[in-house]
PDB file of C-alpha atoms in Angstrom:
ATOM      1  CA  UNK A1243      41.183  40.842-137.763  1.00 35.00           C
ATOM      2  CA  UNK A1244      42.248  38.858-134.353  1.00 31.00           C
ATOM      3  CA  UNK A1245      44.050  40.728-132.228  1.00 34.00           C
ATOM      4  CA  UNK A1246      45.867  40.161-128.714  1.00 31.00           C
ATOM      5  CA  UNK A1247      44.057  40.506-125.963  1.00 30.00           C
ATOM      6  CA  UNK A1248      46.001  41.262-123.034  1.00 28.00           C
ATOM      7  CA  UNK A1249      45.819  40.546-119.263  1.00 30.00           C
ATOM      8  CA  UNK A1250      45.285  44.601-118.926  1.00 28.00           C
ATOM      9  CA  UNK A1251      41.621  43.841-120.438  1.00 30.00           C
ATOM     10  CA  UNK A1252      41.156  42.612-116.626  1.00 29.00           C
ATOM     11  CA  UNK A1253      41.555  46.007-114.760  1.00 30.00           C
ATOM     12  CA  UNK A1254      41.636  45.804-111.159  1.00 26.00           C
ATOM     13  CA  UNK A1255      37.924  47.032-110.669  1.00 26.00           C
ATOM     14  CA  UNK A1256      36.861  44.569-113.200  1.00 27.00           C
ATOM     15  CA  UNK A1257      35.635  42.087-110.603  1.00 27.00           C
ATOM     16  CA  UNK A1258      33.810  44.520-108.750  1.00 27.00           C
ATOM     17  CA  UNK A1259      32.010  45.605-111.871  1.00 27.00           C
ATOM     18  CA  UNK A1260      29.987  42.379-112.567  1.00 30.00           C
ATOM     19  CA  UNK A1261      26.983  41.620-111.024  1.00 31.00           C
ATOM     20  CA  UNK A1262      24.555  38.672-111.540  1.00 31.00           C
ATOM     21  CA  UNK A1263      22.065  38.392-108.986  1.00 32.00           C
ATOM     22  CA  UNK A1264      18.742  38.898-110.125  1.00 34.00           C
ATOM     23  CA  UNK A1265      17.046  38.325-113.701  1.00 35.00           C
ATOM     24  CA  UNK A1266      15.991  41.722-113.796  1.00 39.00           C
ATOM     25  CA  UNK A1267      18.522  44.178-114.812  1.00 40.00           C
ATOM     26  CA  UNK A1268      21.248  43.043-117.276  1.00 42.00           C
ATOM     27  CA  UNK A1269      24.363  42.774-115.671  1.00 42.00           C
ATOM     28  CA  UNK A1270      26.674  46.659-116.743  1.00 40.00           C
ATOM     29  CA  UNK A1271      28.942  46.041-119.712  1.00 40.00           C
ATOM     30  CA  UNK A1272      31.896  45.204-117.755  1.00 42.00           C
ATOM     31  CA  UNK A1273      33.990  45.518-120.505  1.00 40.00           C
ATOM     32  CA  UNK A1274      32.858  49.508-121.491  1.00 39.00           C
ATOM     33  CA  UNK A1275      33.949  50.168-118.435  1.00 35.00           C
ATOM     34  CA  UNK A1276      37.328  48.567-118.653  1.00 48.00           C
ATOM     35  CA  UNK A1277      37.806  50.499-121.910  1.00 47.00           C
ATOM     36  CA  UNK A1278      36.981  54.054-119.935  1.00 45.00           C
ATOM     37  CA  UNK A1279      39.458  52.744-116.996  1.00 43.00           C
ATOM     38  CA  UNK A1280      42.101  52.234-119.426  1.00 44.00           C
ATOM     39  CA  UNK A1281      41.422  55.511-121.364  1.00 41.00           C
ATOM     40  CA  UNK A1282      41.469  57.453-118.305  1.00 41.00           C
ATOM     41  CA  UNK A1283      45.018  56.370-117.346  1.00 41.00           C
ATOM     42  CA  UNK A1284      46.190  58.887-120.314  1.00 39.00           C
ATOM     43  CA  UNK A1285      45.903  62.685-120.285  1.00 41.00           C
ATOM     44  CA  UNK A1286      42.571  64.413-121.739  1.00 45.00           C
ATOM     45  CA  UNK A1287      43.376  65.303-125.467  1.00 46.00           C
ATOM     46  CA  UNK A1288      41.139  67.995-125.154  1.00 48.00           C
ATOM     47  CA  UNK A1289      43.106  69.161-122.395  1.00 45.00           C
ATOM     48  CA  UNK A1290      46.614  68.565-123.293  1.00 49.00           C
ATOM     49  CA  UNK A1291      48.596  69.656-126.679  1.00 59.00           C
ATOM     50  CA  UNK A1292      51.317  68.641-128.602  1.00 67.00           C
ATOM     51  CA  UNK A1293      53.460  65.291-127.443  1.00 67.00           C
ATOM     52  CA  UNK A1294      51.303  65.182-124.601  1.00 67.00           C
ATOM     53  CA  UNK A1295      48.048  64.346-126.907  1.00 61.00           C
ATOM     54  CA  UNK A1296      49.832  62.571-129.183  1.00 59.00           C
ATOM     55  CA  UNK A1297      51.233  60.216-126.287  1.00 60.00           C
ATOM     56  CA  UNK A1298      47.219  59.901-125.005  1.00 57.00           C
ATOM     57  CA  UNK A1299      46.041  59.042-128.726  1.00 58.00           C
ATOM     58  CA  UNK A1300      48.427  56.687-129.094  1.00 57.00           C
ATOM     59  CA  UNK A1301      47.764  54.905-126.229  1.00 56.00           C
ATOM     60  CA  UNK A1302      44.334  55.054-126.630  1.00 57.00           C
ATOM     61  CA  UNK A1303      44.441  53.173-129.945  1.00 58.00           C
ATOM     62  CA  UNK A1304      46.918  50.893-129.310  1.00 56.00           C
ATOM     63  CA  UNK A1305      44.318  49.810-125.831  1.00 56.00           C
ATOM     64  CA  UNK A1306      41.690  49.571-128.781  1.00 65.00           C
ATOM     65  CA  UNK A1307      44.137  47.318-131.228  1.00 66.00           C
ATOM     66  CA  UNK A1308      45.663  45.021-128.713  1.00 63.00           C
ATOM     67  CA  UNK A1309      42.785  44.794-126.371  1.00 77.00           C
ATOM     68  CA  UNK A1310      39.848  44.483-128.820  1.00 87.00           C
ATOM     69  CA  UNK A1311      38.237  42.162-131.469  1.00 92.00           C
ATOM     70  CA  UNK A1312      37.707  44.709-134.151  1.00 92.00           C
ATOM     71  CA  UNK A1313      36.227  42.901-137.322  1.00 93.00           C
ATOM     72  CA  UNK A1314      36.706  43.552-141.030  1.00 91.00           C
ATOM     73  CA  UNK A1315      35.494  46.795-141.803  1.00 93.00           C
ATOM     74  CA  UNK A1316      36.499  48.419-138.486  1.00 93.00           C
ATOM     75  CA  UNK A1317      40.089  50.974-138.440  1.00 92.00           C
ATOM     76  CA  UNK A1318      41.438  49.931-135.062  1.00 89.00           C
ATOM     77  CA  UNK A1319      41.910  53.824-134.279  1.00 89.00           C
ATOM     78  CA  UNK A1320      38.596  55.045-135.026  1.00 91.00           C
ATOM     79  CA  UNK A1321      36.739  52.408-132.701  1.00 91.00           C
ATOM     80  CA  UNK A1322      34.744  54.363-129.359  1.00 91.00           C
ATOM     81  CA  UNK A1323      33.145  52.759-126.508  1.00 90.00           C
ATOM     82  CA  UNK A1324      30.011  52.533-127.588  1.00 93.00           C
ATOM     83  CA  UNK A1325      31.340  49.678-130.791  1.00 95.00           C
ATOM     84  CA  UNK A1326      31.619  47.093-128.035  1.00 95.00           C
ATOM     85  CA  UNK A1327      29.017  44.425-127.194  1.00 95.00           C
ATOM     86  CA  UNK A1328      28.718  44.320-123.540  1.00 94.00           C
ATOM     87  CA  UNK A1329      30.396  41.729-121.646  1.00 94.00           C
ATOM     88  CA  UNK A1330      32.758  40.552-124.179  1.00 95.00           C
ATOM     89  CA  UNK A1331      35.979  42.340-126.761  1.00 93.00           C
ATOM     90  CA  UNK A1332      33.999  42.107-129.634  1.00 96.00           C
ATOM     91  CA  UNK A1333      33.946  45.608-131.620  1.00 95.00           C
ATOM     92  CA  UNK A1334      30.376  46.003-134.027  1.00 96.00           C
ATOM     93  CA  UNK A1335      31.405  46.488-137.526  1.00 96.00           C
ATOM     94  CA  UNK A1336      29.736  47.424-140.905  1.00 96.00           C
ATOM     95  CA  UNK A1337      28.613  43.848-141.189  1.00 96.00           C
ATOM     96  CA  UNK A1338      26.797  43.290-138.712  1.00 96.00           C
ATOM     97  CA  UNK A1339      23.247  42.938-139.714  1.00 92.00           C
ATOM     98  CA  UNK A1340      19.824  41.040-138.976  1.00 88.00           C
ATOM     99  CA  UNK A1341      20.831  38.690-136.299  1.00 92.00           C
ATOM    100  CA  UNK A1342      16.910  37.237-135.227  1.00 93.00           C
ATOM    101  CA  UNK A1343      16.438  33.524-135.679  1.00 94.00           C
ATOM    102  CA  UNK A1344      12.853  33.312-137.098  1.00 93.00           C
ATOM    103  CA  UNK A1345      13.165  29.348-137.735  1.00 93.00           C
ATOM    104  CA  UNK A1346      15.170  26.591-137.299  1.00 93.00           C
ATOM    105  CA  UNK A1347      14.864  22.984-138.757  1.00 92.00           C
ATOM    106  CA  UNK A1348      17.303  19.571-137.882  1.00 92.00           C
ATOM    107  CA  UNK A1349      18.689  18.755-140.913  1.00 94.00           C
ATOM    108  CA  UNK A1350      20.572  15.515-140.246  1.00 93.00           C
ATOM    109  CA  UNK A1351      23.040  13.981-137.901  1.00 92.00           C
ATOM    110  CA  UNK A1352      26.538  12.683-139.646  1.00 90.00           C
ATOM    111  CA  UNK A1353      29.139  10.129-138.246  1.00 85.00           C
ATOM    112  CA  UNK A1354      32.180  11.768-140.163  1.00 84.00           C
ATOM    113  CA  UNK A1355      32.941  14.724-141.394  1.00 86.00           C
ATOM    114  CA  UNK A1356      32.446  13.915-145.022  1.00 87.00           C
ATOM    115  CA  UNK A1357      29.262  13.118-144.463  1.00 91.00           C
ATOM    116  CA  UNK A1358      27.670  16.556-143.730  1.00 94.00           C
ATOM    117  CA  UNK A1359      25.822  18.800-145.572  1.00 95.00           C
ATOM    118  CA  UNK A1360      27.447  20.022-149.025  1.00 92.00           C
ATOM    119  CA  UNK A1361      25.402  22.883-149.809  1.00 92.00           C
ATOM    120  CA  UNK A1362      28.550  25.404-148.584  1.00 90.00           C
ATOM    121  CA  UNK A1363      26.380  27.508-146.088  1.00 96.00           C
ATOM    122  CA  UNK A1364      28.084  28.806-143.632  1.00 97.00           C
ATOM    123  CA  UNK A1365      27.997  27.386-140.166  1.00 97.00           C
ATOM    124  CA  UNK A1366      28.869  27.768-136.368  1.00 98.00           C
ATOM    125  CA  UNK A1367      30.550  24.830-134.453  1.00 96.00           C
ATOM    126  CA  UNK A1368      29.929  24.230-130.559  1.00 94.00           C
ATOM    127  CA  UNK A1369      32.236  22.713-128.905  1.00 93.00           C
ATOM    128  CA  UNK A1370      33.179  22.040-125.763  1.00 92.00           C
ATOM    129  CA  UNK A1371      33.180  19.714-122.272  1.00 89.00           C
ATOM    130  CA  UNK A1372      30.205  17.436-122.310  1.00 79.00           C
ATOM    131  CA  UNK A1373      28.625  18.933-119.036  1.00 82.00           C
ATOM    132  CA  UNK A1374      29.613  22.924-120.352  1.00 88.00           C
ATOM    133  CA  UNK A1375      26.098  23.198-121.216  1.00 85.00           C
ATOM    134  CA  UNK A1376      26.467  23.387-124.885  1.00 88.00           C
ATOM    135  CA  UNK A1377      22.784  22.019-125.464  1.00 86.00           C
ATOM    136  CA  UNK A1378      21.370  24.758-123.437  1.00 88.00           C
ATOM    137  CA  UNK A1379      23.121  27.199-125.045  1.00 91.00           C
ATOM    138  CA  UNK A1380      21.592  25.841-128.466  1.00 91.00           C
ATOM    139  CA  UNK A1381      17.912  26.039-127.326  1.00 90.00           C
ATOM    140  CA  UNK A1382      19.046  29.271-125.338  1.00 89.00           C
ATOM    141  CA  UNK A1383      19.853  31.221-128.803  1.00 93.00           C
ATOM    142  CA  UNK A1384      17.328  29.630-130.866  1.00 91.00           C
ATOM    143  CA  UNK A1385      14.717  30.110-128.118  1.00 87.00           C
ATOM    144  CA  UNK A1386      14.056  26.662-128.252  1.00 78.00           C
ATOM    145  CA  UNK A1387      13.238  23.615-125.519  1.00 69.00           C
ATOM    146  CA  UNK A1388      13.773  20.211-128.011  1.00 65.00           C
ATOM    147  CA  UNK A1389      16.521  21.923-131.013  1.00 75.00           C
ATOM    148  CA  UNK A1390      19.164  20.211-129.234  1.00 67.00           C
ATOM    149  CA  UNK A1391      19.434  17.109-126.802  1.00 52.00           C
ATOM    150  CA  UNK A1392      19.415  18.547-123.602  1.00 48.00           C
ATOM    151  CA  UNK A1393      20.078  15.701-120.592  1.00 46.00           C
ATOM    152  CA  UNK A1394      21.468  15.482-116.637  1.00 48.00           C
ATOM    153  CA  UNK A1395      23.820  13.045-118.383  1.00 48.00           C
ATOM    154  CA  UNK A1396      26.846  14.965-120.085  1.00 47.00           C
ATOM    155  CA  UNK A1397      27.973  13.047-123.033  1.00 46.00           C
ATOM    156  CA  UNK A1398      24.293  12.573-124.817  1.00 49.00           C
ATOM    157  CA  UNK A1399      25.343  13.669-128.041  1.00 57.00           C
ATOM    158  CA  UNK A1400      28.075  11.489-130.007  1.00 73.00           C
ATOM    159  CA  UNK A1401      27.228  12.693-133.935  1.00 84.00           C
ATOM    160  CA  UNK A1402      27.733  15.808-135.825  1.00 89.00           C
ATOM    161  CA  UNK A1403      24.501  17.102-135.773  1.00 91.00           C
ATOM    162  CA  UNK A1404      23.217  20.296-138.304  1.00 94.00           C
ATOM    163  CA  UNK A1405      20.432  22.278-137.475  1.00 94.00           C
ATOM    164  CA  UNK A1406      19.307  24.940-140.511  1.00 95.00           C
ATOM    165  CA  UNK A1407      18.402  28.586-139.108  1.00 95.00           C
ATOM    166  CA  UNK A1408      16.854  30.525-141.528  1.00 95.00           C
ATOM    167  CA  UNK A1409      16.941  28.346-144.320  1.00 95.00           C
ATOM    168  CA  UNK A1410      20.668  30.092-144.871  1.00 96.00           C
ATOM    169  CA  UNK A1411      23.238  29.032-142.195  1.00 97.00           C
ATOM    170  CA  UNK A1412      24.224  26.326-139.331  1.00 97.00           C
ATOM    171  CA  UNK A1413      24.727  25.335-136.171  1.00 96.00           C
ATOM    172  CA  UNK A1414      26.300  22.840-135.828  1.00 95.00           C
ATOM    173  CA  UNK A1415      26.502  20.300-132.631  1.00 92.00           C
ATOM    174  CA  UNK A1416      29.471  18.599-132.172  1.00 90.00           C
ATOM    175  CA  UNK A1417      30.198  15.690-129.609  1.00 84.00           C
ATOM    176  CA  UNK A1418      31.775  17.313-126.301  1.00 81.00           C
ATOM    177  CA  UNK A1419      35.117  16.236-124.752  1.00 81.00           C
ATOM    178  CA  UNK A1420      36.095  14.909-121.961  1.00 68.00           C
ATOM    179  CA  UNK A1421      33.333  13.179-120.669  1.00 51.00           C
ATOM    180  CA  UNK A1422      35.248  10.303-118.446  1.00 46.00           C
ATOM    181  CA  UNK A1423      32.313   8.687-116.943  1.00 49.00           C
ATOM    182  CA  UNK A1424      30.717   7.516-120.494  1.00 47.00           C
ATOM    183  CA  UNK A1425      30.661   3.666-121.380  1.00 48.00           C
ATOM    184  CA  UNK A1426      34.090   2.766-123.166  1.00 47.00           C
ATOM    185  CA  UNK A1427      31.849   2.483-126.550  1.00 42.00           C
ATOM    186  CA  UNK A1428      30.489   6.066-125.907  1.00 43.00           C
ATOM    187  CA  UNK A1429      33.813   8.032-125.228  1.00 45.00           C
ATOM    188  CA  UNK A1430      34.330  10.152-128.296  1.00 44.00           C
ATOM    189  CA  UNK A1431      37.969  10.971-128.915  1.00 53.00           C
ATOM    190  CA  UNK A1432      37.775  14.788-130.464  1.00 56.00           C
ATOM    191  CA  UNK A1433      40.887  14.502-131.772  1.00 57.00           C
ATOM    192  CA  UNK A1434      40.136  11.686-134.568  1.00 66.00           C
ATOM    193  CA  UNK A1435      36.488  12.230-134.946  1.00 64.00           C
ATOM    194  CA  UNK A1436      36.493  15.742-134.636  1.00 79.00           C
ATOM    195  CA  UNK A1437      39.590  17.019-136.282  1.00 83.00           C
ATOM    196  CA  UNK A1438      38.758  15.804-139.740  1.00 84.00           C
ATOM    197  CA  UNK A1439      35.520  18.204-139.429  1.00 89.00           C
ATOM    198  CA  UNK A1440      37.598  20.717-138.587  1.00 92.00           C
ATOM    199  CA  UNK A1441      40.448  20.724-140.871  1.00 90.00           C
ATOM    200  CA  UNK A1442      38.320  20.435-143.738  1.00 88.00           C
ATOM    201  CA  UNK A1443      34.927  22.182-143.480  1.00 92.00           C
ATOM    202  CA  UNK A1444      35.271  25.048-145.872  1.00 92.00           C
ATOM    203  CA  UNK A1445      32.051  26.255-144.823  1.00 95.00           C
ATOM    204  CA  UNK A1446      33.390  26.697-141.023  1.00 96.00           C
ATOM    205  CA  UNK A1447      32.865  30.200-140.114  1.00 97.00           C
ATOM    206  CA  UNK A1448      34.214  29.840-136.779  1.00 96.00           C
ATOM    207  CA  UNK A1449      33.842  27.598-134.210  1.00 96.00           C
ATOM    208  CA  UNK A1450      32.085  28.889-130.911  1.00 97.00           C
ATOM    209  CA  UNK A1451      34.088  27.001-128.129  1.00 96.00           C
ATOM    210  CA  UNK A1452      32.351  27.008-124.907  1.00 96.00           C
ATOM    211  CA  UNK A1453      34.202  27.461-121.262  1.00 96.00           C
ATOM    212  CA  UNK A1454      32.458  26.787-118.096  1.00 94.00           C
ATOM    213  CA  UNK A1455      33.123  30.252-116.277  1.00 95.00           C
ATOM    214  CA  UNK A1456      31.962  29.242-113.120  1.00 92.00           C
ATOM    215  CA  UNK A1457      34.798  26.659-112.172  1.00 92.00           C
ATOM    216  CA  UNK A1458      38.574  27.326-112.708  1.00 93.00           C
ATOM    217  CA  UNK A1459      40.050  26.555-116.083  1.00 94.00           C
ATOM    218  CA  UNK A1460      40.152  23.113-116.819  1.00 92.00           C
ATOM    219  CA  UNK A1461      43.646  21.321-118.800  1.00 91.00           C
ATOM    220  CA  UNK A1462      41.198  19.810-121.626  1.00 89.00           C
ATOM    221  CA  UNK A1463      39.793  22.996-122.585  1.00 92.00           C
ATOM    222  CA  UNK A1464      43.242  24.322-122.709  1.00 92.00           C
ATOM    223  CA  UNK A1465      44.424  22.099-124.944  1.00 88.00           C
ATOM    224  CA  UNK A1466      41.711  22.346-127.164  1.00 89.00           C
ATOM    225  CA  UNK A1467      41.990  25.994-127.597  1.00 90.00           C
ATOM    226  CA  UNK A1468      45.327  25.603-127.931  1.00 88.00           C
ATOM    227  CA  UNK A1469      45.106  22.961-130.721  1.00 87.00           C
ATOM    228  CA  UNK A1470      42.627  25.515-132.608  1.00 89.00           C
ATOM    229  CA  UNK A1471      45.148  27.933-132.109  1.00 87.00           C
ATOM    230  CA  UNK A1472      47.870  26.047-133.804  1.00 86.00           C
ATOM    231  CA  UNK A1473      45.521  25.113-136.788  1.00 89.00           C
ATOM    232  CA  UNK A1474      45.164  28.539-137.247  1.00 88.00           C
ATOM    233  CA  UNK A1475      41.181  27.596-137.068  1.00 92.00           C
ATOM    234  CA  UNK A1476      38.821  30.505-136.063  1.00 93.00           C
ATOM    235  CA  UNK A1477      36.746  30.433-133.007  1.00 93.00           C
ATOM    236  CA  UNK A1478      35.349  33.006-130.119  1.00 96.00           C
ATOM    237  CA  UNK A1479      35.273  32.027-126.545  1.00 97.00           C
ATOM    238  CA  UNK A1480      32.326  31.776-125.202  1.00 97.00           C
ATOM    239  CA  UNK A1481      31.788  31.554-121.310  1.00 97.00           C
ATOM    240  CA  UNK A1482      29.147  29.724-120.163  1.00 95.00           C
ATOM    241  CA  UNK A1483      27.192  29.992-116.892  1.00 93.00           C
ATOM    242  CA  UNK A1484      28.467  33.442-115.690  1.00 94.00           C
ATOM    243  CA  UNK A1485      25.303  33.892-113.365  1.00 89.00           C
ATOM    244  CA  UNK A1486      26.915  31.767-111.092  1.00 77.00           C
ATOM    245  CA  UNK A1487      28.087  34.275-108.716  1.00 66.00           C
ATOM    246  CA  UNK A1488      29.098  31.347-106.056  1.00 59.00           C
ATOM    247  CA  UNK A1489      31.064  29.454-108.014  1.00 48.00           C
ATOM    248  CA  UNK A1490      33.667  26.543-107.102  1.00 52.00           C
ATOM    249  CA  UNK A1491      36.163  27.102-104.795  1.00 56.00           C
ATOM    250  CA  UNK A1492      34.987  30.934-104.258  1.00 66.00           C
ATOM    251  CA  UNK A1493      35.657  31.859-107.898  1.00 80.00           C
ATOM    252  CA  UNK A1494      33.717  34.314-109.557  1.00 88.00           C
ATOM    253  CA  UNK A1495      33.320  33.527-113.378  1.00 92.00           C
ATOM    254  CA  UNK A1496      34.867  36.608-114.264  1.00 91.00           C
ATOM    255  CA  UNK A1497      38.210  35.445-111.820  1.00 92.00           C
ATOM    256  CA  UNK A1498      37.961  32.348-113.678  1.00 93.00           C
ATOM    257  CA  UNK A1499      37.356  34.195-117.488  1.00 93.00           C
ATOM    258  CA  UNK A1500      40.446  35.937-116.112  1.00 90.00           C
ATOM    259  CA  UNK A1501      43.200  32.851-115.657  1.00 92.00           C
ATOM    260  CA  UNK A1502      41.763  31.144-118.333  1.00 93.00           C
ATOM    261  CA  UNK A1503      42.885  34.209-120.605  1.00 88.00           C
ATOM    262  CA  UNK A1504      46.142  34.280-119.069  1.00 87.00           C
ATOM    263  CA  UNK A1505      46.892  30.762-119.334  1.00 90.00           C
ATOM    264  CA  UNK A1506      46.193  31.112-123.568  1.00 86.00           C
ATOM    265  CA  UNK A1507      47.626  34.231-124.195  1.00 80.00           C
ATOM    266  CA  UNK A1508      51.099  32.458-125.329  1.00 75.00           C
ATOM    267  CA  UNK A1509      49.393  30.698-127.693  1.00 74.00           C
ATOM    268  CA  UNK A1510      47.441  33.652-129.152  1.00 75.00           C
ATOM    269  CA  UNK A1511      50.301  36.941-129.553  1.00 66.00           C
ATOM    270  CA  UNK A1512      49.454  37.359-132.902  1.00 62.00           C
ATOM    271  CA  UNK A1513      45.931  36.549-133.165  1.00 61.00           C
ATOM    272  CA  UNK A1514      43.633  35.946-130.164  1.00 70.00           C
ATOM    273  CA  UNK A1515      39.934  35.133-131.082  1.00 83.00           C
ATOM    274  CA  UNK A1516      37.122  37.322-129.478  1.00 94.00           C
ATOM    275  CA  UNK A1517      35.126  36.563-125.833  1.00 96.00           C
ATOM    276  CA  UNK A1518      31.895  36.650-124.696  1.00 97.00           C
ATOM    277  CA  UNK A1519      30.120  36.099-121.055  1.00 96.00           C
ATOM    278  CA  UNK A1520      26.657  34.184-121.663  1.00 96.00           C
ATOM    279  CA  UNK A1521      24.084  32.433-119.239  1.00 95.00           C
ATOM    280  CA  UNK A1522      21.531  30.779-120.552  1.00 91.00           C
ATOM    281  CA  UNK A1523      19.400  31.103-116.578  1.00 91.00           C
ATOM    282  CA  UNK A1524      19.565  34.905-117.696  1.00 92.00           C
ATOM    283  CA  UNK A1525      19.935  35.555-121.088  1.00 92.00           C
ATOM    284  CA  UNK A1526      22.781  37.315-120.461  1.00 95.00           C
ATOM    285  CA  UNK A1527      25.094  37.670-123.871  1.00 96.00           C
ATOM    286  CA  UNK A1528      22.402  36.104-125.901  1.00 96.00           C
ATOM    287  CA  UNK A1529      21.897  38.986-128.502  1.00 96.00           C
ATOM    288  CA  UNK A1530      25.292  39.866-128.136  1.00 97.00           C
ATOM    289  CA  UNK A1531      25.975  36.475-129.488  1.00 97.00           C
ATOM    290  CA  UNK A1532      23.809  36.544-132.324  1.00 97.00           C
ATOM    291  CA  UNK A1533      24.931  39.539-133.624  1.00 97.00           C
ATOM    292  CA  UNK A1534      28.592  38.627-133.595  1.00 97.00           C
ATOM    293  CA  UNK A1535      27.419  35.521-135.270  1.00 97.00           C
ATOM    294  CA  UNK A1536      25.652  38.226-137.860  1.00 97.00           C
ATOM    295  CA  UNK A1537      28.869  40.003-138.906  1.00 97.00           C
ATOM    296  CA  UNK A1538      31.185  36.772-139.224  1.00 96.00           C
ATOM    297  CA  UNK A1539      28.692  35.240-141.334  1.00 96.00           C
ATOM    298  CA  UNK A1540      28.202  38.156-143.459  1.00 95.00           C
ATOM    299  CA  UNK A1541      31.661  39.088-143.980  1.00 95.00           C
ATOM    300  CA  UNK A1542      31.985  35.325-144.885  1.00 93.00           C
ATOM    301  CA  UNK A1543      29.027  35.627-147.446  1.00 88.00           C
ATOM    302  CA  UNK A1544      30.851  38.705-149.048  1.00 87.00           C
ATOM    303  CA  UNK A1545      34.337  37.475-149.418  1.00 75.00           C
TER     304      UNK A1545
END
């Protein structure tokens, strides 16, 4: 189930709650402690009876269903702090499972969509701007230097490429957007090369569309997200670069996570897709990833 996630998620101490400056302690789940803010605003159930703790339950699990990603599986009231991944929305259900990447293997590189795989596993798009650092991302989760093509020049990679993990499911690479500064033969145009892999992969579990969190939101990936919206196409957001801590302008990522939410959240009232915070510097968000990845695939395998 997608659910809404309101500008509330944000709670004024949010901000102060993230810290990124050395690769030694994980960053605190800044999102746990959004969910105890929130709860607090309500009286104690314990401590209160009648309307009173009926007002504070309620509240309490409407926070969880209009706040939260709770998956298949999951009963929107019975969800406690301790179901969310740190540093995202994303609840842990009954299907998540083994989420370690013990191998990975290129499989090919496709021009159009019909020429991909056909064996129906299910797979993982990345998408996103060609300098979002989609590449790194790749190598970051398989824990991998060469899986994917990384370069100083945005714009390397201009195929659909699949890369096998586990000999049972994808990721798949797909060219980024946006990228002005490419030779005129180079420029990819998403929305024709792209949107035929999109509209009709069945095997599309969700797409993972990556946002640069340390610069302010940018009109392309707006209108992507937007365009996935409208198709009714699943995908999670998944901020990139979030150890940036001087970011441009004076924007911290998680200022930047912030009007990037609020600028979507028209498009998404009935069904906004999960977030995450990554770096790939820190390895912030990198399990957290993987295990999301776990339960979408697995609820996918068992429908």
């Amino acid at each position: 189930m997608l659910l809404i996630l309101r500008s509330r998620l944000f709670h004024p101490t949010f901000s102060s709650l993230l810290k990124f400056p050395s690769p030694n302690p994980r960053p605190p789940p800044p999102f746990s402690l959004s969910f105890r803010a929130a709860a607090s605003q309500t009286p104690n159930p314990h401590r209160a009876s009648g309307a009173a703790a009926a007002a504070a339950e309620a509240k309490s699990n409407k926070f969880a269903r209009t706040v939260l990603f709770v998956p298949p599986g999951v009963d929107p009231d019975e969800v406690t702090e301790d179901m969310v991944l740190p540093g995202s929305n994303i609840v842990v259900g009954p299907y998540a499972g083994d989420a370690k990447i013990k191998e990975v293997d290129f499989v090919k590189s496709s021009i159009r969509a019909k020429d991909c795989p056909q064996d129906e596993r299910p797979e993982f798009a990345m998408l996103g701007r060609s300098n979002v650092g989609k590449s790194s991302l790749i190598n970051f989760l398989v824990r991998k230097k060469e899986v994917a093509l990384t370069s100083k020049k945005p714009g390397k990679t201009q195929l659909i490429n699949h890369f096998l993990v586990n000999k049972s499911w994808y990721i798949v690479d797909l060219p980024g957007y946006g990228f002005a500064n490419a030779p005129d033969s180079a420029i990819m145009d998403w929305s024709s090369f792209t949107k035929g892999y999109f509209l009709n992969r069945e095997s599309l579990v969700s797409v993972l569309l990556l946002i640069d969190a340390s610069v302010p939101p940018k009109k392309i990936d707006l209108d992507c997200a937007n365009w996935l919206g409208r198709n009714n196409i699943p995908l999670t957001f998944v901020f990139t670069k979030c150890d940036k801590t001087k970011a441009a302008k004076g924007r911290r990522p998680d200022e930047n996570i912030r009007e990037f939410q609020e600028l979507i959240k028209d498009n998404y009232r009935q069904k906004h897709p999960p977030w995450i915070m990554t770096s790939s510097v820190t390895g912030l968000g990198r399990d957290e990833l993987l295990l999301h990845m776990s339960q979408l695939r697995n609820y996918w395998d068992n429908e």
